[in-house]
mmCIF file of C-alpha atoms in Angstrom:
data_model
loop_
_atom_site.group_PDB
_atom_site.id
_atom_site.type_symbol
_atom_site.label_atom_id
_atom_site.label_comp_id
_atom_site.label_asym_id
_atom_site.label_seq_id
_atom_site.Cartn_x
_atom_site.Cartn_y
_atom_site.Cartn_z
ATOM 1 C CA UNK U 22 -7.491 27.846 34.380
ATOM 2 C CA UNK U 23 -5.491 27.131 31.080
ATOM 3 C CA UNK U 24 -5.735 23.525 30.252
ATOM 4 C CA UNK U 25 -2.256 21.536 29.997
ATOM 5 C CA UNK U 26 -0.585 21.677 26.657
ATOM 6 C CA UNK U 27 0.052 18.637 24.429
ATOM 7 C CA UNK U 28 1.509 18.304 21.149
ATOM 8 C CA UNK U 29 0.387 15.238 18.896
ATOM 9 C CA UNK U 30 2.807 14.360 15.874
ATOM 10 C CA UNK U 31 2.252 12.214 12.651
ATOM 11 C CA UNK U 32 4.929 12.872 10.340
ATOM 12 C CA UNK U 33 3.970 9.483 8.326
ATOM 13 C CA UNK U 34 0.625 9.635 7.219
ATOM 14 C CA UNK U 35 -0.365 10.978 3.733
ATOM 15 C CA UNK U 36 -3.246 11.102 1.631
ATOM 16 C CA UNK U 37 -3.490 9.441 -2.092
ATOM 17 C CA UNK U 38 -3.987 11.745 -5.293
ATOM 18 C CA UNK U 39 -7.655 11.844 -4.725
ATOM 19 C CA UNK U 40 -7.267 13.343 -1.435
ATOM 20 C CA UNK U 41 -8.183 9.953 0.503
ATOM 21 C CA UNK U 42 -6.127 8.883 3.714
ATOM 22 C CA UNK U 43 -3.572 6.017 3.324
ATOM 23 C CA UNK U 44 -3.872 3.780 6.003
ATOM 24 C CA UNK U 45 -4.975 4.322 9.455
ATOM 25 C CA UNK U 46 -2.908 7.195 10.961
ATOM 26 C CA UNK U 47 -6.046 9.705 10.771
ATOM 27 C CA UNK U 48 -8.303 7.252 12.470
ATOM 28 C CA UNK U 49 -5.507 6.529 14.983
ATOM 29 C CA UNK U 50 -5.130 10.557 15.522
ATOM 30 C CA UNK U 51 -8.788 11.122 15.792
ATOM 31 C CA UNK U 52 -9.150 8.448 18.410
ATOM 32 C CA UNK U 53 -6.529 9.569 20.525
ATOM 33 C CA UNK U 54 -7.156 13.264 20.384
ATOM 34 C CA UNK U 55 -10.686 12.396 21.705
ATOM 35 C CA UNK U 56 -8.995 10.617 24.710
ATOM 36 C CA UNK U 57 -7.309 13.989 25.487
ATOM 37 C CA UNK U 58 -9.016 16.887 24.200
ATOM 38 C CA UNK U 59 -11.178 17.615 27.628
ATOM 39 C CA UNK U 60 -7.811 17.278 29.271
ATOM 40 C CA UNK U 61 -5.381 19.082 27.279
ATOM 41 C CA UNK U 62 -4.879 21.901 25.050
ATOM 42 C CA UNK U 63 -3.860 19.651 21.825
ATOM 43 C CA UNK U 64 -2.109 21.153 18.888
ATOM 44 C CA UNK U 65 -1.471 18.379 16.107
ATOM 45 C CA UNK U 66 1.081 18.406 13.262
ATOM 46 C CA UNK U 67 0.418 16.398 10.133
ATOM 47 C CA UNK U 68 1.420 16.418 6.698
ATOM 48 C CA UNK U 69 -0.729 18.966 4.469
ATOM 49 C CA UNK U 70 -2.748 16.197 2.678
ATOM 50 C CA UNK U 71 -3.977 15.208 6.084
ATOM 51 C CA UNK U 72 -4.993 18.312 7.356
ATOM 52 C CA UNK U 73 -8.828 18.027 6.445
ATOM 53 C CA UNK U 74 -9.019 14.556 8.057
ATOM 54 C CA UNK U 75 -7.993 15.415 11.370
ATOM 55 C CA UNK U 76 -10.888 16.391 13.572
ATOM 56 C CA UNK U 77 -8.739 18.923 15.852
ATOM 57 C CA UNK U 78 -9.372 22.435 14.951
ATOM 58 C CA UNK U 79 -5.570 23.277 16.257
ATOM 59 C CA UNK U 80 -4.234 20.773 13.548
ATOM 60 C CA UNK U 81 -1.468 22.312 11.382
ATOM 61 C CA UNK U 82 0.663 21.098 8.557
ATOM 62 C CA UNK U 83 4.495 20.927 8.248
ATOM 63 C CA UNK U 84 6.123 23.576 6.179
ATOM 64 C CA UNK U 85 7.854 20.617 4.539
ATOM 65 C CA UNK U 86 4.898 18.113 4.116
ATOM 66 C CA UNK U 87 5.376 14.904 2.821
ATOM 67 C CA UNK U 88 3.981 13.893 -0.525
ATOM 68 C CA UNK U 89 2.720 10.976 -2.473
ATOM 69 C CA UNK U 90 5.286 9.154 -4.966
ATOM 70 C CA UNK U 91 8.518 10.240 -3.239
ATOM 71 C CA UNK U 92 11.550 7.613 -2.919
ATOM 72 C CA UNK U 93 12.440 6.341 0.272
ATOM 73 C CA UNK U 94 15.616 8.696 0.624
ATOM 74 C CA UNK U 95 13.282 11.698 0.137
ATOM 75 C CA UNK U 96 10.706 10.309 2.397
ATOM 76 C CA UNK U 97 13.523 10.157 5.280
ATOM 77 C CA UNK U 98 14.798 13.600 4.652
ATOM 78 C CA UNK U 99 11.217 15.029 4.622
ATOM 79 C CA UNK U 100 10.404 13.396 7.900
ATOM 80 C CA UNK U 101 13.270 14.722 9.422
ATOM 81 C CA UNK U 102 12.748 18.173 8.422
ATOM 82 C CA UNK U 103 9.268 17.690 9.972
ATOM 83 C CA UNK U 104 10.860 16.237 13.256
ATOM 84 C CA UNK U 105 13.392 19.290 13.139
ATOM 85 C CA UNK U 106 10.330 21.759 12.668
ATOM 86 C CA UNK U 107 8.421 20.301 15.513
ATOM 87 C CA UNK U 108 11.380 20.474 17.945
ATOM 88 C CA UNK U 109 12.468 23.858 16.858
ATOM 89 C CA UNK U 110 8.805 24.969 17.755
ATOM 90 C CA UNK U 111 7.902 23.140 20.780
ATOM 91 C CA UNK U 112 10.961 23.834 23.170
ATOM 92 C CA UNK U 113 9.257 22.929 26.512
ATOM 93 C CA UNK U 114 6.063 21.012 25.574
ATOM 94 C CA UNK U 115 4.785 17.553 25.787
ATOM 95 C CA UNK U 116 5.150 15.918 22.223
ATOM 96 C CA UNK U 117 3.431 12.514 21.599
ATOM 97 C CA UNK U 118 4.772 10.705 18.344
ATOM 98 C CA UNK U 119 2.005 8.422 18.091
ATOM 99 C CA UNK U 120 3.051 6.996 14.260
ATOM 100 C CA UNK U 121 6.567 6.030 14.892
ATOM 101 C CA UNK U 122 8.957 4.530 12.477
ATOM 102 C CA UNK U 123 12.708 3.504 13.252
ATOM 103 C CA UNK U 124 13.595 6.857 11.800
ATOM 104 C CA UNK U 125 11.832 8.730 14.590
ATOM 105 C CA UNK U 126 13.778 6.496 17.147
ATOM 106 C CA UNK U 127 17.301 7.515 15.379
ATOM 107 C CA UNK U 128 15.966 11.300 15.663
ATOM 108 C CA UNK U 129 15.461 11.294 19.038
ATOM 109 C CA UNK U 130 18.376 9.671 19.739
ATOM 110 C CA UNK U 131 20.636 12.045 17.741
ATOM 111 C CA UNK U 132 18.687 15.393 18.768
ATOM 112 C CA UNK U 133 19.012 17.299 22.045
ATOM 113 C CA UNK U 134 16.006 16.779 24.143
ATOM 114 C CA UNK U 135 16.158 19.958 26.134
ATOM 115 C CA UNK U 136 12.792 20.375 28.450
ATOM 116 C CA UNK U 137 10.628 18.637 26.309
ATOM 117 C CA UNK U 138 8.884 15.711 27.590
ATOM 118 C CA UNK U 139 8.657 12.883 24.855
ATOM 119 C CA UNK U 140 5.594 10.065 24.529
ATOM 120 C CA UNK U 141 5.919 7.513 22.007
ATOM 121 C CA UNK U 142 3.925 4.656 20.597
ATOM 122 C CA UNK U 143 5.391 1.293 20.128
ATOM 123 C CA UNK U 144 3.937 -1.045 17.607
ATOM 124 C CA UNK U 145 6.886 -3.590 17.123
ATOM 125 C CA UNK U 146 10.548 -4.151 18.829
ATOM 126 C CA UNK U 147 12.822 -4.200 15.798
ATOM 127 C CA UNK U 148 14.036 -7.403 17.281
ATOM 128 C CA UNK U 149 14.885 -8.771 13.600
ATOM 129 C CA UNK U 150 17.653 -6.092 13.143
ATOM 130 C CA UNK U 151 20.315 -5.836 15.570
ATOM 131 C CA UNK U 152 21.118 -2.275 14.759
ATOM 132 C CA UNK U 153 17.692 -1.126 14.706
ATOM 133 C CA UNK U 154 17.213 -2.704 18.227
ATOM 134 C CA UNK U 155 20.078 -0.938 19.419
ATOM 135 C CA UNK U 156 18.813 2.472 18.305
ATOM 136 C CA UNK U 157 15.428 1.814 19.229
ATOM 137 C CA UNK U 158 16.483 0.768 22.950
ATOM 138 C CA UNK U 159 18.919 3.572 23.202
ATOM 139 C CA UNK U 160 16.412 6.233 21.887
ATOM 140 C CA UNK U 161 13.728 4.867 24.231
ATOM 141 C CA UNK U 162 16.065 5.495 27.363
ATOM 142 C CA UNK U 163 15.205 9.693 26.384
ATOM 143 C CA UNK U 164 11.639 8.945 26.318
ATOM 144 C CA UNK U 165 9.260 9.759 29.076
ATOM 145 C CA UNK U 166 6.154 7.963 28.086
ATOM 146 C CA UNK U 167 6.200 4.634 26.103
ATOM 147 C CA UNK U 168 2.655 3.429 25.019
ATOM 148 C CA UNK U 169 2.760 -0.290 23.865
ATOM 149 C CA UNK U 170 0.115 -1.921 21.825
ATOM 150 C CA UNK U 171 0.810 -5.651 22.688
ATOM 151 C CA UNK U 172 1.763 -7.922 26.088
ATOM 152 C CA UNK U 173 4.663 -9.431 24.545
ATOM 153 C CA UNK U 174 6.073 -6.165 23.738
ATOM 154 C CA UNK U 175 6.608 -5.475 27.691
ATOM 155 C CA UNK U 176 8.871 -8.442 27.730
ATOM 156 C CA UNK U 177 11.504 -6.023 26.208
ATOM 157 C CA UNK U 178 9.715 -2.751 27.400
ATOM 158 C CA UNK U 179 9.100 -3.389 30.849
ATOM 159 C CA UNK U 180 8.209 0.505 31.899
ATOM 160 C CA UNK U 181 5.685 0.553 28.919
ATOM 161 C CA UNK U 182 2.369 1.146 29.571
ATOM 162 C CA UNK U 183 -0.289 -1.097 27.697
ATOM 163 C CA UNK U 184 -2.541 0.546 25.325
ATOM 164 C CA UNK U 185 -4.133 -1.133 22.325
ATOM 165 C CA UNK U 186 -4.169 0.570 18.711
ATOM 166 C CA UNK U 187 -7.967 1.194 19.480
ATOM 167 C CA UNK U 188 -10.195 1.068 22.046
ATOM 168 C CA UNK U 189 -13.828 -0.373 22.068
ATOM 169 C CA UNK U 190 -16.477 2.317 21.967
ATOM 170 C CA UNK U 191 -19.442 0.374 22.484
ATOM 171 C CA UNK U 192 -22.014 2.740 21.046
ATOM 172 C CA UNK U 193 -19.864 3.108 17.970
ATOM 173 C CA UNK U 194 -19.474 -0.229 17.122
ATOM 174 C CA UNK U 195 -22.876 -1.294 17.843
ATOM 175 C CA UNK U 196 -24.068 0.788 15.062
ATOM 176 C CA UNK U 197 -22.771 -1.967 12.685
ATOM 177 C CA UNK U 198 -23.833 -4.825 14.913
ATOM 178 C CA UNK U 199 -24.802 -7.661 12.080
ATOM 179 C CA UNK U 200 -26.228 -10.894 13.926
ATOM 180 C CA UNK U 201 -26.677 -12.670 10.449
ATOM 181 C CA UNK U 202 -23.268 -12.981 8.905
ATOM 182 C CA UNK U 203 -22.755 -13.296 5.281
ATOM 183 C CA UNK U 204 -21.133 -16.396 4.158
ATOM 184 C CA UNK U 205 -18.106 -14.421 2.693
ATOM 185 C CA UNK U 206 -14.852 -13.013 3.508
ATOM 186 C CA UNK U 207 -13.562 -9.538 3.129
ATOM 187 C CA UNK U 208 -10.151 -8.237 2.670
ATOM 188 C CA UNK U 209 -10.037 -3.959 3.318
ATOM 189 C CA UNK U 210 -7.676 -1.182 3.218
ATOM 190 C CA UNK U 211 -4.612 -0.254 1.732
ATOM 191 C CA UNK U 212 -3.136 -3.003 -0.845
ATOM 192 C CA UNK U 213 0.559 -3.157 -0.681
ATOM 193 C CA UNK U 214 3.699 -5.194 -1.495
ATOM 194 C CA UNK U 215 3.519 -6.516 2.076
ATOM 195 C CA UNK U 216 0.105 -8.300 1.374
ATOM 196 C CA UNK U 217 0.024 -11.866 -0.277
ATOM 197 C CA UNK U 218 -2.725 -10.885 -2.314
ATOM 198 C CA UNK U 219 -1.802 -13.145 -5.347
ATOM 199 C CA UNK U 220 -1.578 -16.236 -3.434
ATOM 200 C CA UNK U 221 -5.056 -15.359 -1.694
ATOM 201 C CA UNK U 222 -6.486 -14.850 -4.988
ATOM 202 C CA UNK U 223 -5.355 -18.474 -6.231
ATOM 203 C CA UNK U 224 -6.369 -20.041 -2.962
ATOM 204 C CA UNK U 225 -9.541 -18.642 -2.828
ATOM 205 C CA UNK U 226 -10.017 -19.342 -6.625
ATOM 206 C CA UNK U 227 -9.470 -23.307 -5.646
ATOM 207 C CA UNK U 228 -11.686 -23.217 -2.409
ATOM 208 C CA UNK U 229 -14.500 -21.618 -4.147
ATOM 209 C CA UNK U 230 -15.538 -19.353 -0.996
ATOM 210 C CA UNK U 231 -16.561 -15.707 -1.745
ATOM 211 C CA UNK U 232 -13.871 -13.434 -1.163
ATOM 212 C CA UNK U 233 -14.307 -9.750 -1.591
ATOM 213 C CA UNK U 234 -10.986 -7.559 -1.819
ATOM 214 C CA UNK U 235 -11.887 -3.718 -1.994
ATOM 215 C CA UNK U 236 -9.306 -1.200 -1.135
ATOM 216 C CA UNK U 237 -6.501 1.206 -2.536
ATOM 217 C CA UNK U 238 -3.792 -0.638 -4.722
ATOM 218 C CA UNK U 239 -0.493 0.767 -4.481
ATOM 219 C CA UNK U 240 0.032 -0.756 -7.876
ATOM 220 C CA UNK U 241 -2.144 -0.869 -10.845
ATOM 221 C CA UNK U 242 -0.197 -3.824 -12.294
ATOM 222 C CA UNK U 243 -0.886 -5.738 -9.428
ATOM 223 C CA UNK U 244 -4.447 -4.842 -9.367
ATOM 224 C CA UNK U 245 -4.533 -5.796 -13.112
ATOM 225 C CA UNK U 246 -2.986 -9.193 -12.466
ATOM 226 C CA UNK U 247 -5.593 -10.117 -9.809
ATOM 227 C CA UNK U 248 -8.484 -9.239 -12.233
ATOM 228 C CA UNK U 249 -6.782 -11.530 -14.823
ATOM 229 C CA UNK U 250 -6.500 -14.690 -12.320
ATOM 230 C CA UNK U 251 -9.535 -14.565 -10.193
ATOM 231 C CA UNK U 252 -12.430 -16.741 -10.562
ATOM 232 C CA UNK U 253 -16.412 -15.750 -10.230
ATOM 233 C CA UNK U 254 -16.257 -16.164 -6.393
ATOM 234 C CA UNK U 255 -13.984 -13.363 -6.037
ATOM 235 C CA UNK U 256 -14.175 -9.659 -6.502
ATOM 236 C CA UNK U 257 -11.609 -7.296 -6.574
ATOM 237 C CA UNK U 258 -12.297 -3.412 -6.551
ATOM 238 C CA UNK U 259 -9.750 -0.939 -6.608
ATOM 239 C CA UNK U 260 -11.244 2.022 -4.549
ATOM 240 C CA UNK U 261 -11.194 4.003 -1.249
ATOM 241 C CA UNK U 262 -13.775 2.718 1.330
ATOM 242 C CA UNK U 263 -14.539 5.066 3.626
ATOM 243 C CA UNK U 264 -15.009 4.506 7.380
ATOM 244 C CA UNK U 265 -18.844 3.599 7.261
ATOM 245 C CA UNK U 266 -18.630 1.211 4.479
ATOM 246 C CA UNK U 267 -15.488 -0.499 5.760
ATOM 247 C CA UNK U 268 -17.126 -1.154 9.421
ATOM 248 C CA UNK U 269 -20.410 -2.178 7.703
ATOM 249 C CA UNK U 270 -18.400 -4.759 5.372
ATOM 250 C CA UNK U 271 -16.443 -6.110 8.142
ATOM 251 C CA UNK U 272 -19.393 -6.417 10.702
ATOM 252 C CA UNK U 273 -22.010 -8.263 8.074
ATOM 253 C CA UNK U 274 -18.865 -10.687 6.929
ATOM 254 C CA UNK U 275 -18.224 -14.071 8.502
ATOM 255 C CA UNK U 276 -14.435 -13.574 7.765
ATOM 256 C CA UNK U 277 -11.862 -10.965 7.399
ATOM 257 C CA UNK U 278 -8.876 -11.829 5.392
ATOM 258 C CA UNK U 279 -5.418 -10.208 6.601
ATOM 259 C CA UNK U 280 -3.015 -11.701 4.074
ATOM 260 C CA UNK U 281 -0.201 -9.898 5.594
ATOM 261 C CA UNK U 282 3.644 -11.426 4.986
ATOM 262 C CA UNK U 283 4.635 -12.826 8.353
ATOM 263 C CA UNK U 284 8.219 -11.916 7.746
ATOM 264 C CA UNK U 285 6.983 -8.149 8.187
ATOM 265 C CA UNK U 286 4.060 -8.457 10.689
ATOM 266 C CA UNK U 287 4.636 -11.425 12.930
ATOM 267 C CA UNK U 288 6.183 -9.163 15.489
ATOM 268 C CA UNK U 289 3.798 -5.877 15.393
ATOM 269 C CA UNK U 290 0.579 -5.231 16.189
ATOM 270 C CA UNK U 291 -2.485 -4.917 13.421
ATOM 271 C CA UNK U 292 -5.282 -2.349 13.854
ATOM 272 C CA UNK U 293 -7.417 -4.648 11.395
ATOM 273 C CA UNK U 294 -7.102 -7.663 13.546
ATOM 274 C CA UNK U 295 -8.475 -5.474 16.653
ATOM 275 C CA UNK U 296 -11.163 -4.149 14.535
ATOM 276 C CA UNK U 297 -12.253 -8.107 13.556
ATOM 277 C CA UNK U 298 -12.359 -8.276 17.601
ATOM 278 C CA UNK U 299 -14.867 -5.193 17.957
ATOM 279 C CA UNK U 300 -17.076 -6.180 14.844
ATOM 280 C CA UNK U 301 -17.335 -10.102 15.651
ATOM 281 C CA UNK U 302 -15.477 -10.711 12.012
ATOM 282 C CA UNK U 303 -13.178 -13.787 12.117
ATOM 283 C CA UNK U 304 -9.808 -13.008 11.091
ATOM 284 C CA UNK U 305 -7.912 -15.412 8.675
ATOM 285 C CA UNK U 306 -4.111 -14.562 8.925
ATOM 286 C CA UNK U 307 -1.005 -16.173 9.521
ATOM 287 C CA UNK U 308 -0.694 -18.212 12.804
ATOM 288 C CA UNK U 309 2.179 -15.736 14.288
ATOM 289 C CA UNK U 310 0.260 -12.754 13.450
ATOM 290 C CA UNK U 311 -2.708 -14.120 15.414
ATOM 291 C CA UNK U 312 -0.480 -15.207 18.280
ATOM 292 C CA UNK U 313 1.404 -12.124 18.774
ATOM 293 C CA UNK U 314 -2.100 -10.178 18.635
ATOM 294 C CA UNK U 315 -3.404 -12.700 21.417
ATOM 295 C CA UNK U 316 -6.495 -12.985 19.162
ATOM 296 C CA UNK U 317 -8.340 -16.018 18.254
ATOM 297 C CA UNK U 318 -9.190 -16.658 14.218
ATOM 298 C CA UNK U 319 -8.488 -18.800 11.686
ATOM 299 C CA UNK U 320 -4.726 -19.227 11.174
ATOM 300 C CA UNK U 321 -2.522 -20.815 8.516
ATOM 301 C CA UNK U 322 0.989 -21.880 8.385
ATOM 302 C CA UNK U 323 1.054 -20.789 4.651
ATOM 303 C CA UNK U 324 -1.522 -18.696 2.883
ATOM 304 C CA UNK U 325 -1.746 -21.468 -0.197
ATOM 305 C CA UNK U 326 -2.916 -23.916 2.627
ATOM 306 C CA UNK U 327 -6.211 -21.798 2.177
ATOM 307 C CA UNK U 328 -6.977 -23.824 -1.238
ATOM 308 C CA UNK U 329 -8.217 -26.880 0.888
ATOM 309 C CA UNK U 330 -10.002 -24.707 3.494
ATOM 310 C CA UNK U 331 -13.578 -25.623 4.109
ATOM 311 C CA UNK U 332 -14.674 -22.043 5.510
ATOM 312 C CA UNK U 333 -18.410 -22.564 5.186
ATOM 313 C CA UNK U 334 -18.196 -25.225 8.130
ATOM 314 C CA UNK U 335 -15.900 -23.427 10.588
ATOM 315 C CA UNK U 336 -17.977 -22.813 13.621
ATOM 316 C CA UNK U 337 -17.361 -18.986 14.948
ATOM 317 C CA UNK U 338 -19.151 -19.357 18.145
ATOM 318 C CA UNK U 339 -16.264 -20.055 20.231
ATOM 319 C CA UNK U 340 -14.049 -17.203 18.505
ATOM 320 C CA UNK U 341 -17.000 -14.571 18.753
ATOM 321 C CA UNK U 342 -17.483 -15.282 22.777
ATOM 322 C CA UNK U 343 -13.576 -14.781 23.376
ATOM 323 C CA UNK U 344 -13.870 -11.402 21.420
ATOM 324 C CA UNK U 345 -16.606 -10.510 24.105
ATOM 325 C CA UNK U 346 -14.477 -11.163 26.840
ATOM 326 C CA UNK U 347 -11.401 -9.610 25.374
ATOM 327 C CA UNK U 348 -13.504 -6.577 24.545
ATOM 328 C CA UNK U 349 -14.626 -6.347 28.325
ATOM 329 C CA UNK U 350 -11.199 -7.365 29.860
ATOM 330 C CA UNK U 351 -8.556 -5.147 28.001
ATOM 331 C CA UNK U 352 -10.211 -2.874 25.379
ATOM 332 C CA UNK U 353 -12.781 -0.551 27.268
ATOM 333 C CA UNK U 354 -13.125 2.740 26.115
ATOM 334 C CA UNK U 355 -13.059 4.544 29.313
ATOM 335 C CA UNK U 356 -10.240 2.680 30.985
ATOM 336 C CA UNK U 357 -7.999 3.084 28.078
ATOM 337 C CA UNK U 358 -8.941 6.861 27.739
ATOM 338 C CA UNK U 359 -8.161 7.328 31.416
ATOM 339 C CA UNK U 360 -5.079 5.358 31.584
ATOM 340 C CA UNK U 361 -3.650 7.758 28.470
ATOM 341 C CA UNK U 362 -4.834 10.947 30.018
ATOM 342 C CA UNK U 363 -2.840 10.117 33.325
ATOM 343 C CA UNK U 364 0.164 8.998 31.459
ATOM 344 C CA UNK U 365 0.449 12.276 29.703
ATOM 345 C CA UNK U 366 0.182 14.602 32.758
ATOM 346 C CA UNK U 367 2.220 17.961 31.794
ATOM 347 C CA UNK U 368 2.549 21.307 33.531
ATOM 348 C CA UNK U 369 -0.151 23.813 33.122
ATOM 349 C CA UNK U 370 0.683 26.313 30.153
ATOM 350 C CA UNK U 371 1.274 29.720 30.345
#
């Protein structure tokens, strides 16, 4: 008996000049693929530089793949070309766009749906822009399955299906379990302009608490500036952190600093915040970001307030207890997997 067919699409994610994936698109794609691979025949479309990072053996690259370093206009044009390629090749399939942006919703709005069944993930509601919000809402009327990653998004998308960025796979995360946390904060991942890194370094230089900033910097100038202003309690490294090291550093540390600019992130979910919950690391971030994620942590109104923070005396017992309760209630792997599989039900192929 033929399996049902599912097309997974990530037109956004790319790798750096060393072939290392930027951001979490690769991880999300592989996790979602594991949810559905037993139930469906899955074909994956990704950019060429991400092809080797996708576990699905049926992954293919876009013919006009997005590459590192192009302008915003070129990126938008490249993404539209990739989306047209998928629509042209998959005229009667279920297509799951799991790494969206506003231009995906514009494409869906302007394109003829035909016999396709469309599923999308929603990480934010574009409520800060009237034009973007209208495009977003109009496009959703042409979408069959809407996965939302946060309960607050359901207020505007009542037919959304609540699915977190990641599920809690206990067997995986217990590999990195660390009962004796190091008295330190780590800041991991891609280091870009939407993170208030300079303010963070200045604050931690004053409070004296150990801080490790390790990840790929989008700007060498910012990296050099941080190295020049930091004090001895701070380590700054510009390098790729692989999956095992990422989770080991997160799990062994008392804190994870997530210095997002709240202007960009207060109304969208963060995979790093969820990973803190899985690894029992207390997230340090803007209060509105933690409130939107419904995750307890060490919140601030202004990142510069951390200059006077006494992080070494903070008792994380209650926070970690809440993490365990949330993992059991909302993030169970088998529950999330089964929910996704049911939502994506499609006719048999062939």
